[in-house]
Short mmCIF file of C-alpha atoms and ligand atoms in Angstrom, two decimals:
data_model
loop_
_atom_site.label_atom_id
_atom_site.label_comp_id
_atom_site.label_asym_id
_atom_site.label_seq_id
_atom_site.Cartn_x
_atom_site.Cartn_y
_atom_site.Cartn_z
CA UNK I 16 8.14 -19.01 -126.71
CA UNK I 17 7.64 -18.08 -123.12
CA UNK I 18 8.55 -14.73 -121.62
CA UNK I 19 9.65 -13.87 -118.15
CA UNK I 20 10.05 -10.61 -116.32
CA UNK I 21 13.70 -10.18 -117.34
CA UNK I 22 12.61 -10.76 -120.93
CA UNK I 23 10.44 -7.69 -120.61
CA UNK I 24 13.46 -5.42 -120.48
CA UNK I 25 13.72 -5.54 -124.25
CA UNK I 26 14.86 -2.98 -126.80
CA UNK I 27 15.94 0.13 -124.86
CA UNK I 28 13.68 -1.04 -122.02
CA UNK I 29 10.64 0.03 -124.02
CA UNK I 30 9.04 -3.35 -124.65
CA UNK I 31 5.46 -3.03 -123.42
CA UNK I 32 3.69 -5.71 -121.40
CA UNK I 33 1.49 -7.28 -124.07
CA UNK I 34 -1.78 -8.88 -122.94
CA UNK I 35 -4.03 -10.97 -125.21
CA UNK I 36 -7.73 -10.98 -124.29
CA UNK I 37 -9.93 -13.56 -126.00
CA UNK I 38 -13.43 -15.02 -125.59
CA UNK I 39 -16.58 -15.53 -127.63
CA UNK I 40 -18.50 -12.76 -129.32
CA UNK I 41 -20.06 -10.28 -126.84
CA UNK I 42 -18.43 -12.07 -123.89
CA UNK I 43 -17.27 -8.71 -122.53
CA UNK I 44 -13.69 -8.57 -123.86
CA UNK I 45 -13.86 -4.84 -124.61
CA UNK I 46 -15.61 -4.12 -121.31
CA UNK I 47 -12.97 -6.08 -119.35
CA UNK I 48 -10.19 -4.15 -121.15
CA UNK I 49 -11.92 -0.86 -120.32
CA UNK I 50 -12.19 -1.86 -116.64
CA UNK I 51 -8.47 -2.71 -116.57
CA UNK I 52 -7.65 0.68 -118.12
CA UNK I 53 -9.96 2.48 -115.69
CA UNK I 54 -8.39 0.77 -112.69
CA UNK I 55 -4.95 1.74 -113.92
CA UNK I 56 -6.20 5.33 -114.14
CA UNK I 57 -5.78 5.52 -117.90
CA UNK I 58 -9.10 6.58 -119.32
CA UNK I 59 -9.42 10.36 -119.10
CA UNK I 60 -6.25 11.32 -120.86
CA UNK I 61 -4.92 12.19 -124.28
CA UNK I 62 -4.04 9.31 -126.64
CA UNK I 63 -0.37 10.40 -126.73
CA UNK I 64 -0.13 10.42 -122.90
CA UNK I 65 -1.59 6.96 -122.33
CA UNK I 66 0.61 4.31 -120.76
CA UNK I 67 -1.99 1.59 -121.37
CA UNK I 68 -3.67 1.14 -124.74
CA UNK I 69 -6.24 -1.29 -126.09
CA UNK I 70 -6.37 -2.54 -129.69
CA UNK I 71 -9.09 -4.71 -131.23
CA UNK I 72 -8.44 -7.66 -133.51
CA UNK I 73 -11.53 -6.50 -135.44
CA UNK I 74 -9.44 -3.60 -136.78
CA UNK I 75 -7.53 -6.23 -138.73
CA UNK I 76 -10.37 -7.81 -140.71
CA UNK I 77 -8.94 -8.25 -144.21
CA UNK I 78 -10.26 -6.43 -147.26
CA UNK I 79 -13.01 -8.44 -148.98
CA UNK I 80 -13.32 -9.15 -152.70
CA UNK I 81 -16.47 -7.75 -154.44
CA UNK I 82 -18.03 -11.25 -154.35
CA UNK I 83 -17.31 -11.54 -150.61
CA UNK I 84 -18.86 -8.10 -149.97
CA UNK I 85 -22.10 -9.33 -151.59
CA UNK I 86 -22.06 -12.38 -149.28
CA UNK I 87 -21.36 -10.14 -146.27
CA UNK I 88 -24.31 -7.89 -147.12
CA UNK I 89 -26.55 -10.99 -147.06
CA UNK I 90 -25.08 -11.99 -143.66
CA UNK I 91 -23.45 -15.03 -145.27
CA UNK I 92 -19.74 -14.21 -145.06
CA UNK I 93 -17.92 -16.06 -142.27
CA UNK I 94 -16.29 -13.31 -140.17
CA UNK I 95 -15.61 -15.84 -137.42
CA UNK I 96 -13.14 -17.93 -139.44
CA UNK I 97 -9.40 -17.36 -138.77
CA UNK I 98 -8.86 -16.52 -142.46
CA UNK I 99 -11.20 -13.52 -142.21
CA UNK I 100 -8.35 -11.64 -140.51
CA UNK I 101 -5.16 -10.17 -141.97
CA UNK I 102 -2.96 -12.26 -139.67
CA UNK I 103 0.30 -11.06 -141.28
CA UNK I 104 -0.64 -7.46 -140.48
CA UNK I 105 -1.56 -8.45 -136.91
CA UNK I 106 1.82 -10.12 -136.46
CA UNK I 107 3.85 -7.25 -137.93
CA UNK I 108 1.87 -4.62 -135.96
CA UNK I 109 2.28 -6.45 -132.64
CA UNK I 110 5.97 -7.00 -133.42
CA UNK I 111 6.39 -3.24 -134.01
CA UNK I 112 4.56 -2.54 -130.77
CA UNK I 113 6.86 -4.90 -128.88
CA UNK I 114 9.84 -3.09 -130.42
CA UNK I 115 8.49 0.22 -129.08
CA UNK I 116 7.74 1.54 -132.59
CA UNK I 117 4.78 3.94 -133.15
CA UNK I 118 2.35 2.30 -135.56
CA UNK I 119 -0.97 2.71 -137.37
CA UNK I 120 -4.00 0.47 -136.87
CA UNK I 121 -6.82 0.46 -139.46
CA UNK I 122 -10.27 1.77 -138.52
CA UNK I 123 -12.94 -0.86 -139.25
CA UNK I 124 -16.59 -0.21 -140.17
CA UNK I 125 -18.99 -3.10 -139.37
CA UNK I 126 -21.73 -1.51 -141.46
CA UNK I 127 -19.71 -1.58 -144.71
CA UNK I 128 -17.62 -4.64 -143.70
CA UNK I 129 -14.45 -2.77 -144.68
CA UNK I 130 -11.64 -0.55 -143.47
CA UNK I 131 -12.39 3.15 -143.49
CA UNK I 132 -10.25 4.54 -146.33
CA UNK I 133 -7.65 7.11 -145.30
CA UNK I 134 -8.43 6.70 -141.60
CA UNK I 135 -6.32 4.90 -139.03
CA UNK I 136 -5.49 5.07 -135.32
CA UNK I 137 -1.95 5.93 -134.22
CA UNK I 138 -0.66 3.69 -131.46
CA UNK I 139 2.09 5.39 -129.46
CA UNK I 140 4.63 3.38 -127.43
CA UNK I 141 2.98 2.39 -124.14
CA UNK I 142 3.79 0.43 -121.00
CA UNK I 143 0.86 -1.99 -121.34
CA UNK I 144 -0.91 -3.00 -124.57
CA UNK I 145 -4.15 -5.01 -124.51
CA UNK I 146 -5.06 -6.84 -127.74
CA UNK I 147 -8.61 -8.21 -127.68
CA UNK I 148 -10.54 -10.39 -130.12
CA UNK I 149 -12.37 -13.66 -130.77
CA UNK I 150 -9.32 -15.42 -132.27
CA UNK I 151 -6.24 -13.72 -130.83
CA UNK I 152 -4.86 -17.07 -129.57
CA UNK I 153 -5.55 -19.04 -132.77
CA UNK I 154 -2.36 -18.38 -134.78
CA UNK I 155 0.61 -19.78 -132.85
CA UNK I 156 3.15 -17.12 -133.81
CA UNK I 157 0.74 -14.37 -132.71
CA UNK I 158 -0.22 -16.23 -129.52
CA UNK I 159 3.47 -16.56 -128.60
CA UNK I 160 3.90 -12.78 -128.56
CA UNK I 161 1.71 -12.27 -125.48
CA UNK I 162 3.19 -11.94 -122.02
CA UNK I 163 -0.20 -12.71 -120.47
CA UNK I 164 -3.29 -14.39 -121.94
CA UNK I 165 -6.81 -13.83 -120.60
CA UNK I 166 -9.99 -15.63 -121.71
CA UNK I 167 -13.35 -14.04 -120.94
CA UNK I 168 -15.78 -16.90 -120.31
CA UNK I 169 -19.41 -15.80 -120.46
CA UNK I 170 -22.45 -18.04 -120.83
CA UNK I 171 -23.50 -18.41 -124.49
CA UNK I 172 -27.16 -17.37 -123.93
CA UNK I 173 -25.96 -14.16 -122.31
CA UNK I 174 -23.58 -13.55 -125.21
CA UNK I 175 -26.28 -14.10 -127.83
CA UNK I 176 -28.70 -11.76 -126.02
CA UNK I 177 -26.02 -9.05 -125.85
CA UNK I 178 -24.98 -9.59 -129.44
CA UNK I 179 -28.53 -9.20 -130.76
CA UNK I 180 -28.98 -5.91 -128.88
CA UNK I 181 -25.54 -4.57 -129.83
CA UNK I 182 -25.59 -5.53 -133.53
CA UNK I 183 -29.03 -3.99 -134.06
CA UNK I 184 -28.15 -0.81 -132.15
CA UNK I 185 -24.53 -0.30 -133.19
CA UNK I 186 -23.70 -2.40 -136.23
CA UNK I 187 -26.62 -1.71 -138.58
CA UNK I 188 -28.20 -5.21 -138.49
CA UNK I 189 -31.74 -6.55 -138.15
CA UNK I 190 -32.90 -9.38 -135.88
CA UNK I 191 -33.15 -12.00 -138.64
CA UNK I 192 -29.70 -11.37 -140.01
CA UNK I 193 -28.11 -11.45 -136.53
CA UNK I 194 -29.79 -14.77 -135.68
CA UNK I 195 -29.00 -16.36 -139.06
CA UNK I 196 -25.37 -15.28 -138.92
CA UNK I 197 -25.12 -16.55 -135.35
CA UNK I 198 -26.53 -19.99 -136.11
CA UNK I 199 -24.74 -20.49 -139.46
CA UNK I 200 -21.31 -18.98 -138.77
CA UNK I 201 -20.70 -17.42 -135.34
CA UNK I 202 -21.63 -20.36 -133.12
CA UNK I 203 -20.07 -23.17 -135.23
CA UNK I 204 -16.85 -21.19 -135.77
CA UNK I 205 -16.56 -20.41 -132.05
CA UNK I 206 -16.90 -24.11 -131.26
CA UNK I 207 -14.36 -25.10 -133.94
CA UNK I 208 -11.76 -22.32 -133.66
CA UNK I 209 -12.33 -20.05 -130.65
CA UNK I 210 -13.31 -22.27 -127.73
CA UNK I 211 -10.38 -24.71 -128.21
CA UNK I 212 -7.96 -21.78 -127.67
CA UNK I 213 -9.23 -21.35 -124.10
CA UNK I 214 -6.60 -23.91 -123.07
CA UNK I 215 -3.84 -21.42 -123.95
CA UNK I 216 -5.13 -18.82 -121.46
CA UNK I 217 -3.19 -18.07 -118.27
CA UNK I 218 -6.33 -16.74 -116.60
CA UNK I 219 -9.97 -17.54 -117.37
CA UNK I 220 -12.42 -14.84 -116.26
CA UNK I 221 -15.88 -16.31 -115.60
CA UNK I 222 -18.74 -13.78 -116.02
CA UNK I 223 -16.51 -11.19 -117.70
CA UNK I 224 -16.65 -7.64 -116.40
CA UNK I 225 -19.00 -8.69 -113.56
CA UNK I 226 -16.03 -10.52 -112.03
CA UNK I 227 -14.43 -7.62 -110.21
CA UNK I 228 -12.31 -9.92 -108.01
CA UNK I 229 -10.58 -11.43 -111.07
CA UNK I 230 -10.11 -8.00 -112.66
CA UNK I 231 -8.61 -6.59 -109.44
CA UNK I 232 -6.16 -9.52 -109.25
CA UNK I 233 -5.12 -9.03 -112.88
CA UNK I 234 -4.65 -5.27 -112.42
CA UNK I 235 -2.61 -5.87 -109.28
CA UNK I 236 -0.38 -8.31 -111.17
CA UNK I 237 0.13 -5.84 -114.03
CA UNK I 238 1.03 -3.11 -111.56
CA UNK I 239 3.50 -5.41 -109.76
CA UNK I 240 5.24 -6.26 -113.04
CA UNK I 241 5.57 -2.62 -114.06
CA UNK I 242 6.82 -1.70 -110.61
CA UNK I 243 9.42 -4.49 -110.74
CA UNK I 244 10.65 -3.16 -114.08
CA UNK I 245 11.09 0.24 -112.53
CA UNK I 246 13.01 -1.29 -109.61
CA UNK I 247 15.22 -3.14 -112.13
CA UNK I 248 16.16 0.19 -113.66
CA UNK I 249 14.41 -0.23 -116.96
CA UNK I 250 13.65 3.00 -118.84
CA UNK I 251 9.94 2.32 -118.77
CA UNK I 252 8.33 3.68 -115.61
CA UNK I 253 4.85 3.12 -114.25
CA UNK I 254 4.90 6.57 -112.65
CA UNK I 255 1.73 7.67 -114.38
CA UNK I 256 -0.08 4.41 -113.73
CA UNK I 257 -2.10 4.40 -110.55
CA UNK I 258 -1.84 1.54 -108.12
CA UNK I 259 -5.23 -0.22 -108.09
CA UNK I 260 -5.50 -0.06 -104.30
CA UNK I 261 -4.20 3.46 -103.85
CA UNK I 262 -6.98 5.42 -105.54
P1 ADP O 23 -16.92 -8.17 -126.73
O1 ADP O 23 -15.83 -7.14 -126.79
O2 ADP O 23 -16.49 -9.47 -126.13
O3 ADP O 23 -17.65 -8.34 -128.03
P2 ADP O 23 -18.34 -6.16 -125.20
O4 ADP O 23 -17.50 -5.82 -124.01
O5 ADP O 23 -18.32 -5.20 -126.35
O6 ADP O 23 -18.01 -7.62 -125.70
O7 ADP O 23 -19.82 -6.37 -124.68
C1 ADP O 23 -20.86 -6.69 -125.61
C2 ADP O 23 -22.13 -5.98 -125.17
O8 ADP O 23 -22.51 -6.46 -123.89
C3 ADP O 23 -21.95 -4.47 -125.03
O9 ADP O 23 -23.14 -3.85 -125.42
C4 ADP O 23 -21.68 -4.28 -123.55
O10 ADP O 23 -22.09 -3.02 -123.09
C5 ADP O 23 -22.50 -5.40 -122.93
N1 ADP O 23 -21.87 -5.93 -121.70
C6 ADP O 23 -20.61 -6.38 -121.57
N2 ADP O 23 -20.37 -6.81 -120.32
C7 ADP O 23 -21.53 -6.63 -119.64
C8 ADP O 23 -21.95 -6.90 -118.29
N3 ADP O 23 -21.11 -7.45 -117.40
N4 ADP O 23 -23.22 -6.63 -117.96
C9 ADP O 23 -24.08 -6.10 -118.85
N5 ADP O 23 -23.75 -5.81 -120.14
C10 ADP O 23 -22.50 -6.08 -120.53
O1 C5P O 24 -16.92 -7.59 -130.64
P1 C5P O 24 -16.96 -9.02 -131.10
O2 C5P O 24 -15.89 -9.87 -130.49
O3 C5P O 24 -18.33 -9.64 -130.98
O4 C5P O 24 -16.62 -8.91 -132.65
C1 C5P O 24 -16.44 -10.08 -133.43
C2 C5P O 24 -17.71 -10.41 -134.17
O5 C5P O 24 -17.97 -9.41 -135.15
C3 C5P O 24 -17.59 -11.73 -134.90
O6 C5P O 24 -18.31 -12.71 -134.21
C4 C5P O 24 -18.18 -11.44 -136.31
O7 C5P O 24 -19.25 -12.29 -136.62
C5 C5P O 24 -18.70 -10.01 -136.19
N1 C5P O 24 -18.52 -9.24 -137.43
C6 C5P O 24 -19.65 -8.92 -138.18
N2 C5P O 24 -19.50 -8.18 -139.32
C7 C5P O 24 -18.29 -7.74 -139.72
C8 C5P O 24 -17.13 -8.06 -138.97
C9 C5P O 24 -17.30 -8.81 -137.82
O8 C5P O 24 -20.76 -9.32 -137.83
N3 C5P O 24 -18.19 -7.02 -140.84
#
């Protein structure tokens, strides 16, 4: 299903512009999303006021069985396989978001490999929603929901170096487990499931967040689309979103 600008004027004009951001592990997906939000002037404000929000596919890792938890603790569970995610929950959440409905997204803990019980993030209706993750273009019915698809293309040595540093510092891992997991699951799964989805991207961003020219062009395009919606009289207004070249 393709979408055009008139298709954006959905239910009560509140359909957000939904952007999928994919790429290998540690390619810079989150950093690129943060840059886009910064350039749209959306960082230093309250969650309820934001017109641009970013959601991670990692929030939708499915609950593991006790046997799978034991594997995960040994670094042997394949978190890079499409079936590691709760794809039904991803689809229903993104569908709610497109319908302008406030929704809850689980909070995920990489140290325990599970959702944090009783804790979730409220996503309020927004003008632009970024959904980033290693396999956001894998399932066709999810892929078809995006108005724009970006693929962050960063050299695999750079990604591995960043992943080692990040997983040890932020995700409670040691060097051996990061390298074993990378060689046994992360790399083969990326080659089998993630990399082939690059062909679905509208825009490929070489070098990730270092590519400020690509990010500026994307931000400009987002701003143009929101401005056009305003001109067309849709309810949604980009009034609180700053033009990338005017600040
Ligand atoms: P992803 O969301 O694709 O896993 P992140 O954006 O979280 O990737 O980046 C992974 C790690 O690499 C983080 O520690 C981040 O700070 C770092 N990083 C990302 N982009 C760059 C960059 N252009 N230069 C240096 N470090 C970067
Ligand atoms: O941020 P990034 O895109 O790298 O997050 C996805 C990665 O997180 C996957 O490559 C997966 O191996 C890893 N992961 C993990 N442990 C978990 C859940 C995900 O190492 N419990």
